[in-house]
Amino acid sequence: MIKVAKFGGSSVANADQFKKVKDIIDSDDSRKFIVTSACGKSQAEDNKVTDLLYVVHAHLKYKLSADDVFSLIEEKYFNIKKELGLKIDLDKEFAKIKEDIKKISDVDYLVSRGEYLTALMLSEYLDAKFVDAKDVFIFDYSGDIDIKKTDEALHKYISSDEKIVFPGFYGAMPDGKIKVMSRGGSDITGSIIANVVNADLYENWTDVSGILVCDPRIIENPLRIDNITYSELREMSYMGANVLHDEAVFPVRAKNIPINIKNTNDPENIGTMIMESCVEVDKKKKPYDITGISGKKGFTVITCIKSHISSEVGFLRKVLSIFENYNISIESCPSSVDSISVVVDTEKIKKYLYEIISKLKDEIECDDVHVTEGISLIAVVGRAMVNKHGMSGKIFATLGENNINIKTISQGTDEICIVVGVDSKDFEKSIRCIYEKFIK
Ligand code: ASP
């Protein structure tokens, strides 16, 4: 049995958190490959090291002194070193970073140092081997991970007897220059390692006991999702639920490796298991009709009205190509006999709205164009909805009974997700009443 265990920033925020990580690693020999984020927040007012490093870079860019911000970072690491009695020569490490950034003005090098130092310290504390991500995670020139080279570089560690700690979040370009992934990228590092070493399980340790049915800021103490499929998770994260980096699913999914979201502060909690198929677990325990509810505010609906649209071949393509020319992605596209609505992210369209309306009117001769702002999309996700009649009816009836007007509706034939658009003033209420009806 091989497990890859990735620890998020809050799991390594201070010496006490390091101790919890050690207990977790020591309690299970199969946790061989360990990935860490940079030290995160110890408490709400604290700062994440990565955020501070970006601030340092901004100061340096404008030729301002970054000494105060740098001291905050140093203080964090020196405290951990002192409390855990580590030997690491932090003076030397920080002196090198300060020296390097005089030559390497590149932001990526600087912000990667959070993960680098955290992993160095964690490896000493766990008595594990440290492998620098720059030597094993190789990007190609287009900025994507070069899986072939990364696979080759990681391969020699597969049968290592020692436990290994890798810093997450960064790698190197073919010329050796450090490159970071997008924020939260350590999840991707862990997922790629799990793929290469053919792990049996990818554990993602964080500060919540798994994925919740819906946002706890909307429903107090919502239920935890015990099991969820990769596809359901994709739908939920697309619509705003973010426990795991979006891109982290693909490497493990390619090899059917389950992901277990676990809580470093409550390791006995089973957390959430993410798998390709939940058929077996569902046989033992019938799932709720709905696995999760997520949603996002801030959408605009542009409705193009023209008589006989439905019989005009190519009309939809013409409408969509106008949006494409402005590089605007479409969330959904409900239509009727004489109208087509296009749902888009308000922030993305804001700048071009009037130009787009004028093109819709002049170039493709819409009779009229209506714009509705302040729309929220709510995704109701559930594998148990597949082939189950009456689900959409029940969801719509629930909203109707609560005086919520539905503006748009969409569902694909895979039937695992129904998305409704409502006025943003009804966003929280919609989630609450769907939760009450289907989960509670
Ligand atoms: N430290 C980086 C961030 O804060 C990467 C990570 O934590 O995964 O985004």
XYZ file of C-alpha atoms and ligand atoms in Angstrom:
449
model
C 0.000 0.000 0.000
C 1.378 3.418 -0.997
C -0.171 6.689 0.073
C 0.730 10.210 -0.990
C -0.077 12.673 1.785
C -0.319 16.350 0.900
C -0.531 18.891 3.713
C -2.047 22.301 3.089
C -0.749 25.573 4.553
C -2.843 25.509 7.726
C -1.543 21.989 8.494
C 2.009 23.368 8.713
C 1.233 26.846 10.036
C 3.238 26.497 13.260
C 5.158 24.041 15.459
C 1.987 22.516 16.930
C 0.707 21.786 13.445
C 4.064 20.212 12.516
C 3.622 17.890 15.520
C 0.191 16.825 14.277
C 1.651 16.122 10.842
C 4.361 13.981 12.434
C 1.778 11.957 14.371
C -0.168 11.394 11.154
C 2.916 10.305 9.194
C 4.292 8.122 11.997
C 0.959 6.378 12.485
C 0.962 4.856 9.000
C 4.010 3.446 7.229
C 2.315 3.577 3.852
C 2.387 7.399 3.932
C 5.663 7.420 2.034
C 5.414 10.455 -0.218
C 4.688 13.713 1.545
C 3.970 17.036 -0.132
C 3.718 20.306 1.710
C 2.379 23.775 1.031
C 4.111 26.804 2.528
C 3.214 27.680 6.141
C -0.283 29.088 6.163
C -2.294 31.016 8.723
C -2.192 29.997 12.395
C -5.257 32.070 13.106
C -7.563 34.380 11.139
C -5.416 37.542 11.533
C -2.226 35.742 10.556
C -0.785 35.794 7.012
C 0.115 33.002 4.651
C 3.814 32.899 3.796
C 3.000 32.781 0.062
C 0.911 35.962 0.339
C 3.741 37.675 2.232
C 6.239 36.644 -0.421
C 4.063 38.204 -3.123
C 4.002 41.381 -1.007
C 7.809 41.287 -0.706
C 8.039 41.039 -4.470
C 5.660 43.980 -4.977
C 7.808 46.096 -2.637
C 11.012 45.185 -4.432
C 9.448 45.887 -7.796
C 8.735 49.470 -6.729
C 12.142 49.750 -5.050
C 10.611 49.946 -1.580
C 12.089 48.288 1.456
C 10.613 44.843 2.073
C 12.475 44.335 5.351
C 9.402 44.454 7.604
C 7.486 41.932 5.535
C 10.546 39.728 5.246
C 10.926 39.772 9.037
C 7.398 38.437 9.432
C 8.329 35.494 7.250
C 11.602 34.884 9.058
C 9.863 35.044 12.412
C 7.461 32.282 11.413
C 10.217 29.892 10.377
C 12.532 30.731 13.277
C 9.699 30.086 15.748
C 9.039 26.660 14.273
C 12.748 25.834 14.288
C 13.106 26.878 17.926
C 10.011 25.106 19.200
C 10.856 21.871 17.432
C 14.596 22.063 18.121
C 15.546 21.740 14.441
C 19.119 22.114 13.215
C 18.407 23.755 9.843
C 20.621 26.808 9.259
C 17.891 29.366 8.611
C 20.302 32.295 8.704
C 22.113 30.795 5.764
C 18.883 29.970 3.922
C 17.475 33.479 4.276
C 20.799 35.088 3.401
C 20.848 33.059 0.197
C 17.284 34.042 -0.702
C 18.110 37.710 -0.128
C 21.242 37.392 -2.214
C 19.437 35.495 -4.978
C 16.629 37.983 -5.329
C 19.131 40.697 -6.146
C 20.019 38.652 -9.238
C 16.742 36.837 -9.884
C 14.070 39.498 -9.988
C 11.584 36.860 -11.046
C 8.507 36.558 -8.816
C 8.263 32.772 -9.209
C 11.617 32.078 -7.584
C 10.769 34.245 -4.612
C 7.274 32.894 -3.915
C 8.424 29.286 -4.303
C 10.691 29.750 -1.255
C 7.719 29.299 1.095
C 7.199 25.692 0.024
C 10.954 25.115 -0.245
C 11.699 26.142 3.357
C 8.626 24.447 4.798
C 9.546 21.183 3.085
C 13.171 21.432 4.254
C 12.070 21.856 7.848
C 9.376 19.209 7.656
C 11.787 16.671 6.187
C 14.210 17.234 9.046
C 11.425 16.960 11.607
C 10.008 13.782 10.075
C 13.477 12.346 9.543
C 12.632 11.968 5.875
C 14.498 12.694 2.672
C 14.031 16.128 1.034
C 13.665 16.219 -2.740
C 13.578 19.671 -4.321
C 10.593 20.095 -6.656
C 12.812 21.946 -9.139
C 14.662 18.704 -9.837
C 11.586 16.583 -10.510
C 8.704 18.769 -11.694
C 9.582 19.897 -15.167
C 7.472 22.297 -17.208
C 7.509 22.544 -20.978
C 7.938 25.899 -22.738
C 4.193 26.438 -22.940
C 4.072 26.376 -19.149
C 2.370 23.000 -18.703
C 3.882 20.184 -16.678
C 5.948 17.964 -18.972
C 4.554 14.680 -17.724
C 7.099 12.539 -19.535
C 10.128 14.327 -18.074
C 8.516 14.628 -14.641
C 7.676 10.947 -14.685
C 11.280 10.079 -15.585
C 12.698 12.352 -12.894
C 10.372 11.055 -10.192
C 10.800 7.423 -11.143
C 14.030 6.876 -9.256
C 12.274 7.657 -6.001
C 9.443 5.157 -6.453
C 11.145 2.329 -4.664
C 12.953 4.467 -2.102
C 12.947 2.955 1.388
C 12.926 6.375 2.965
C 9.933 8.624 3.300
C 10.271 11.641 1.035
C 9.104 15.220 1.501
C 8.531 17.336 -1.619
C 7.724 21.034 -1.649
C 4.498 21.583 -3.582
C 3.480 24.391 -5.933
C 6.603 24.757 -8.074
C 8.894 23.080 -10.526
C 11.407 24.208 -13.129
C 11.392 25.166 -16.777
C 13.629 23.131 -19.105
C 16.373 25.740 -18.584
C 16.218 25.243 -14.813
C 14.388 28.488 -14.020
C 11.830 28.074 -11.223
C 8.190 28.277 -12.180
C 5.187 28.207 -9.836
C 1.791 26.749 -10.591
C -1.436 28.656 -10.002
C -2.416 29.343 -6.390
C -3.213 26.218 -4.409
C -0.984 24.277 -6.809
C 0.490 21.933 -4.169
C -2.665 19.872 -4.678
C -1.486 19.302 -8.249
C 2.028 18.357 -7.102
C 0.535 15.691 -4.816
C -1.764 14.420 -7.518
C 1.065 14.070 -10.062
C 3.233 12.208 -7.554
C 0.311 9.887 -6.784
C -0.010 9.194 -10.496
C 3.681 8.490 -11.051
C 4.188 6.262 -8.017
C 0.882 4.469 -8.700
C -0.353 5.303 -5.233
C -3.302 3.435 -3.757
C -4.579 6.610 -2.161
C -3.986 10.339 -2.417
C -4.625 11.959 0.957
C -5.225 15.670 0.941
C -4.858 16.970 4.510
C -6.479 20.289 5.256
C -8.335 22.046 8.082
C -11.859 20.834 7.349
C -13.197 17.325 7.798
C -13.992 16.768 4.162
C -16.232 18.392 1.593
C -19.466 19.789 2.900
C -22.832 19.455 1.201
C -22.957 23.227 0.875
C -21.213 26.387 1.949
C -21.119 26.613 5.781
C -21.469 30.387 5.484
C -24.968 29.748 4.161
C -26.015 26.676 6.178
C -24.684 26.300 9.674
C -22.941 22.949 10.110
C -23.978 21.340 6.851
C -23.510 17.595 6.542
C -20.213 16.263 5.289
C -20.168 14.389 1.976
C -18.777 10.909 2.756
C -18.328 9.810 -0.855
C -18.366 11.743 -4.095
C -17.386 10.877 -7.666
C -14.739 12.835 -9.567
C -17.462 14.014 -11.973
C -19.680 15.281 -9.170
C -16.709 17.065 -7.631
C -15.910 18.742 -10.960
C -19.461 20.066 -11.162
C -19.342 21.330 -7.585
C -15.986 23.025 -7.910
C -16.886 24.581 -11.232
C -19.736 26.264 -9.420
C -17.690 27.612 -6.570
C -17.035 24.825 -4.044
C -13.277 24.832 -3.610
C -11.610 22.295 -1.403
C -9.158 21.034 -3.967
C -7.410 22.760 -6.877
C -9.488 22.245 -10.032
C -6.605 20.690 -11.920
C -5.681 18.245 -9.167
C -8.342 15.729 -10.111
C -6.967 14.796 -13.547
C -3.641 13.079 -12.720
C -5.183 10.789 -10.104
C -8.332 10.215 -12.076
C -6.251 8.952 -15.006
C -5.159 6.064 -12.807
C -8.343 5.693 -10.816
C -6.623 6.643 -7.549
C -9.106 7.788 -4.896
C -8.582 11.082 -3.088
C -9.316 11.313 0.611
C -9.874 14.814 1.993
C -8.826 14.679 5.654
C -8.527 17.061 8.582
C -5.086 17.417 10.209
C -6.832 18.671 13.353
C -9.187 15.683 13.488
C -7.318 12.791 11.872
C -9.759 10.116 13.044
C -12.549 11.705 11.033
C -13.023 9.696 7.832
C -13.332 12.873 5.742
C -14.538 12.691 2.159
C -13.556 10.008 -0.317
C -13.487 11.046 -3.983
C -13.636 8.167 -6.462
C -14.384 7.358 -10.073
C -17.437 5.355 -9.055
C -19.349 5.162 -5.815
C -21.424 2.118 -6.856
C -19.965 -0.181 -4.220
C -20.251 2.261 -1.322
C -23.758 3.224 -2.426
C -24.799 -0.439 -2.174
C -23.868 -0.376 1.493
C -25.364 3.030 2.242
C -27.948 4.624 -0.004
C -26.795 8.140 -0.884
C -28.976 11.216 -0.657
C -30.666 12.175 -3.927
C -28.430 15.221 -3.858
C -24.713 14.974 -3.120
C -24.019 18.674 -2.908
C -25.238 22.162 -3.700
C -22.878 24.881 -4.827
C -23.280 28.140 -6.630
C -21.854 31.452 -7.681
C -23.091 34.982 -7.877
C -22.233 37.495 -10.577
C -23.713 36.383 -13.882
C -25.344 38.343 -16.679
C -27.898 36.921 -19.110
C -28.007 38.387 -22.609
C -31.144 37.406 -24.454
C -31.262 37.743 -28.235
C -34.771 37.961 -29.627
C -35.550 37.291 -33.264
C -38.580 35.731 -34.923
C -38.111 32.159 -36.161
C -34.647 31.733 -34.625
C -35.251 28.031 -34.193
C -35.548 27.552 -37.953
C -32.617 29.819 -38.889
C -29.685 27.492 -39.511
C -26.406 28.761 -37.973
C -27.953 31.470 -35.795
C -26.599 30.058 -32.541
C -23.116 29.787 -34.045
C -23.241 33.432 -35.147
C -24.297 34.569 -31.661
C -21.627 32.504 -29.938
C -18.869 33.601 -32.291
C -19.462 37.208 -31.253
C -18.727 36.218 -27.658
C -15.794 34.108 -28.806
C -14.245 37.086 -30.550
C -14.132 38.839 -27.199
C -12.683 35.706 -25.575
C -15.697 35.351 -23.299
C -16.672 31.854 -22.203
C -20.329 30.915 -22.017
C -21.767 29.322 -18.872
C -24.988 28.099 -20.427
C -27.255 28.876 -23.295
C -30.969 28.238 -22.779
C -33.213 28.952 -25.772
C -36.818 29.170 -26.914
C -38.523 29.397 -30.281
C -37.752 33.056 -30.864
C -34.963 33.743 -28.385
C -31.556 32.575 -27.254
C -30.114 33.526 -23.872
C -26.415 33.523 -23.188
C -25.276 33.326 -19.569
C -21.841 34.850 -18.926
C -19.665 35.994 -16.049
C -20.511 39.660 -15.363
C -16.903 40.616 -14.587
C -15.683 39.210 -17.889
C -18.311 40.865 -20.072
C -18.520 44.230 -18.309
C -15.971 45.935 -20.522
C -17.456 44.762 -23.841
C -21.178 44.651 -23.078
C -22.252 47.571 -25.252
C -20.038 46.533 -28.151
C -21.483 43.024 -28.009
C -25.071 44.277 -27.893
C -24.465 46.480 -30.895
C -22.940 43.574 -32.834
C -25.856 41.322 -31.948
C -28.232 43.956 -33.274
C -26.304 45.112 -36.342
C -24.359 42.113 -37.517
C -26.827 39.332 -36.913
C -29.937 41.447 -36.933
C -31.560 40.498 -33.643
C -34.950 42.199 -33.294
C -34.093 43.032 -29.724
C -31.482 42.261 -27.066
C -32.284 42.162 -23.338
C -29.689 42.229 -20.599
C -30.419 40.866 -17.115
C -27.708 41.436 -14.529
C -27.443 40.177 -10.963
C -28.026 36.513 -11.734
C -26.712 33.673 -9.568
C -26.262 30.126 -10.734
C -26.926 27.257 -8.373
C -25.720 23.750 -9.185
C -27.577 20.856 -7.615
C -25.271 17.872 -8.008
C -25.999 14.209 -7.392
C -25.159 10.844 -8.927
C -28.415 9.519 -7.436
C -30.375 11.897 -9.690
C -29.424 9.879 -12.775
C -32.483 8.123 -14.229
C -34.577 9.198 -11.292
C -37.777 10.787 -12.466
C -39.203 13.850 -10.817
C -35.924 15.296 -9.492
C -35.975 18.538 -11.448
C -39.693 18.846 -10.747
C -39.053 18.586 -7.010
C -36.217 21.123 -7.122
C -38.279 23.637 -9.092
C -41.342 23.058 -6.887
C -39.216 23.663 -3.770
C -38.014 26.972 -5.157
C -41.536 27.910 -6.288
C -43.058 27.109 -2.893
C -40.499 29.485 -1.393
C -41.462 32.281 -3.800
C -38.209 32.039 -5.722
C -38.458 32.765 -9.406
C -36.216 30.657 -11.652
C -34.689 32.624 -14.505
C -32.722 29.919 -16.330
C -32.560 26.125 -16.218
C -30.014 23.696 -17.626
C -29.217 20.002 -17.356
C -27.105 17.721 -19.550
C -28.013 14.153 -20.427
C -25.549 12.754 -17.900
C -28.131 14.060 -15.393
C -25.719 14.542 -12.494
C -26.156 18.292 -12.332
C -29.099 20.656 -12.638
C -28.180 24.332 -12.798
C -30.756 27.010 -12.101
C -30.298 30.751 -12.462
C -32.021 32.939 -9.884
C -31.958 36.587 -8.962
C -28.914 37.120 -6.705
C -31.134 38.357 -3.886
C -32.536 34.793 -3.745
C -29.140 33.049 -3.861
C -28.702 32.064 -0.211
C -32.415 31.393 0.266
C -32.449 29.020 -2.731
C -29.546 26.990 -1.342
C -31.156 26.899 2.078
C -34.484 25.633 0.867
C -32.970 22.972 -1.400
C -30.831 21.791 1.535
C -33.823 21.692 3.879
C -35.904 19.742 1.398
C -33.381 17.178 0.172
C -30.824 16.749 2.910
C -32.383 17.618 6.207
N 1.372 28.210 -1.132
C 0.675 28.287 -2.370
C -0.582 29.114 -2.209
O -0.823 29.659 -1.139
C 0.406 26.939 -2.962
C -0.388 25.995 -2.101
O -0.613 26.204 -0.926
O -0.829 24.991 -2.636
O -1.327 29.248 -3.145
